PDB file of C-alpha atoms in Angstrom:
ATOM      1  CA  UNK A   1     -14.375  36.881  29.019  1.00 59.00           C
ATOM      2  CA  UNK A   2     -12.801  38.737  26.560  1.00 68.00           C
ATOM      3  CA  UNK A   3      -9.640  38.215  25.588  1.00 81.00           C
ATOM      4  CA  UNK A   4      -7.149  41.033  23.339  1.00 90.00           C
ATOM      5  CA  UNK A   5      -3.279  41.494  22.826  1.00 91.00           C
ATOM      6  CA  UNK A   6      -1.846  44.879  23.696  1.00 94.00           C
ATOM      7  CA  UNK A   7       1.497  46.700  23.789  1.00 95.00           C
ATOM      8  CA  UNK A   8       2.926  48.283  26.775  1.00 95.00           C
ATOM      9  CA  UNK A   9       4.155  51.792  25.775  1.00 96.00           C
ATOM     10  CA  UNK A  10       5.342  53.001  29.835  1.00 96.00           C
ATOM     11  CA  UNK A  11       5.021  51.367  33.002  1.00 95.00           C
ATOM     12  CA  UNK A  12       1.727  51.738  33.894  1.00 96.00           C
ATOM     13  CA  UNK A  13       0.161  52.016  30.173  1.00 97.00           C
ATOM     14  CA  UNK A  14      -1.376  49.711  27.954  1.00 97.00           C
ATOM     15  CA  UNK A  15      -2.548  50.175  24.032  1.00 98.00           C
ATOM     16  CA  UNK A  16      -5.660  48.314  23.046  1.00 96.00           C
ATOM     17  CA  UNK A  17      -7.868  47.835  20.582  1.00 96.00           C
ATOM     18  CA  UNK A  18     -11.248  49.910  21.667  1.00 94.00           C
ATOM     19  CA  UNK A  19     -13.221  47.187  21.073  1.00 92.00           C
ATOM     20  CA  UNK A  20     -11.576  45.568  24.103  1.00 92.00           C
ATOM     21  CA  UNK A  21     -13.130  47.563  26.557  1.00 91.00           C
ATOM     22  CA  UNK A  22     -16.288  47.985  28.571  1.00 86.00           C
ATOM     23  CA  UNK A  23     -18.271  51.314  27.015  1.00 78.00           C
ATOM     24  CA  UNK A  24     -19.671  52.359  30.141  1.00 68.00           C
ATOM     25  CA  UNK A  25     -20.940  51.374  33.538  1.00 65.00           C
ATOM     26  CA  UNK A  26     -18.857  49.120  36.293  1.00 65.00           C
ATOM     27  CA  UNK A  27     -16.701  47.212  35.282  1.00 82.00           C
ATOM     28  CA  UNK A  28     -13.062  46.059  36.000  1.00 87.00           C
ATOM     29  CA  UNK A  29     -10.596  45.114  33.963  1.00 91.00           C
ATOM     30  CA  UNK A  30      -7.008  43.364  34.784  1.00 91.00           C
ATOM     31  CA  UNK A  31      -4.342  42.895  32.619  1.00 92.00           C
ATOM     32  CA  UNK A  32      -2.065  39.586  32.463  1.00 90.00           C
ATOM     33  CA  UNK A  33       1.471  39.360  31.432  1.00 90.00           C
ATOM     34  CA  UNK A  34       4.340  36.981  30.044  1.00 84.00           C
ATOM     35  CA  UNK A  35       4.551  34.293  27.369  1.00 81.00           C
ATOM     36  CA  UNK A  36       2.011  31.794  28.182  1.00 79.00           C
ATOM     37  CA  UNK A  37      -1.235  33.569  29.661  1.00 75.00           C
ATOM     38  CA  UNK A  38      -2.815  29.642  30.435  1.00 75.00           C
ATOM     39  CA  UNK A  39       0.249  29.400  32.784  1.00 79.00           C
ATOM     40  CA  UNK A  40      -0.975  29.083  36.707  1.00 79.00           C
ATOM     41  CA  UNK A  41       0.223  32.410  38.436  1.00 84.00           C
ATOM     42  CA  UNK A  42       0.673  34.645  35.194  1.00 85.00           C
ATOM     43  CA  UNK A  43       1.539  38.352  36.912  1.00 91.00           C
ATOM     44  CA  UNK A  44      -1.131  40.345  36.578  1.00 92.00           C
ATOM     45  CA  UNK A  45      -1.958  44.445  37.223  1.00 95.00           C
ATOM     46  CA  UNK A  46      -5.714  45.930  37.468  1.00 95.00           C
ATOM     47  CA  UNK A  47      -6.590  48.470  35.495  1.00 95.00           C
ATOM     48  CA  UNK A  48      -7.455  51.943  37.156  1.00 95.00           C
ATOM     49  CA  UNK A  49      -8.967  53.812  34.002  1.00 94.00           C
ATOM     50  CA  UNK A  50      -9.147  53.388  30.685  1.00 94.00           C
ATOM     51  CA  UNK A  51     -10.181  55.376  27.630  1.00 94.00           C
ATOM     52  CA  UNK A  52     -11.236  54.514  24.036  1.00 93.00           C
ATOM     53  CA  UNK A  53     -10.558  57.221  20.968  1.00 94.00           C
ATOM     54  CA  UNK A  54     -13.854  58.125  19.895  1.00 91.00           C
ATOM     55  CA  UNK A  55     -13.708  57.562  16.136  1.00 95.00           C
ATOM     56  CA  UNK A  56     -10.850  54.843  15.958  1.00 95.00           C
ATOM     57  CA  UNK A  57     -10.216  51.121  17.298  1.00 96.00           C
ATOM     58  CA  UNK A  58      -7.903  52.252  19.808  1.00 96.00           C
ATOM     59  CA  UNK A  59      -7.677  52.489  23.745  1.00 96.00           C
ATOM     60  CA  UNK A  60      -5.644  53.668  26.858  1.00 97.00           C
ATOM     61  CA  UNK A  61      -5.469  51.304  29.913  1.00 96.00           C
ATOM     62  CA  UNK A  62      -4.040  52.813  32.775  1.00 96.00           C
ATOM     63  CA  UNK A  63      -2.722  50.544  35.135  1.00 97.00           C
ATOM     64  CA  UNK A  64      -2.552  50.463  38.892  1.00 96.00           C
ATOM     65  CA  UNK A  65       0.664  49.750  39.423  1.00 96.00           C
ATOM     66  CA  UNK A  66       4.277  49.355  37.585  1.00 96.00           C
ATOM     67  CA  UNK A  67       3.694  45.983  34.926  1.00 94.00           C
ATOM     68  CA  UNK A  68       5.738  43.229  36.808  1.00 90.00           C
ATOM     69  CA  UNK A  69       9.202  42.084  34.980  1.00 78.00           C
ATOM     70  CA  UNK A  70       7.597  39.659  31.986  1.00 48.00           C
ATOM     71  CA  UNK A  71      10.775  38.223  30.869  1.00 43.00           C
TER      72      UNK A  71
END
């Protein structure tokens, strides 16, 4: 799968590239957190919604819940 870097702006959002998400139909998306994503048991949080800007590389992720402690 696809793998991108993002930045997590509250505690259930996630900045993106657009490019990083699905354009349409079913799909599901989860998001993985801390320093070392190859690490057994990273945390992880599905993602409820997202949405891409229409003219720039940029997307929302909304999560569905809080974004466990990463430090």
């Amino acid at each position: 799968g696809l793998l991108c870097s993002g930045v997590l702006v509250a505690p259930t959002l996630v900045l993106t590239a657009g490019h990083c998400v699905p354009d349409c139909g079913e799909s599901s998306m989860t998001v993985y957190f801390g320093p070392d994503l190859r690490a057994p048991h990273s945390p992880s949080v599905e993602v409820l919604a997202w949405d891409a800007h229409p003219t720039q590389d940029l997307a929302a992720l909304e999560l569905a819940g809080p974004a466990p402690d990463a430090a």
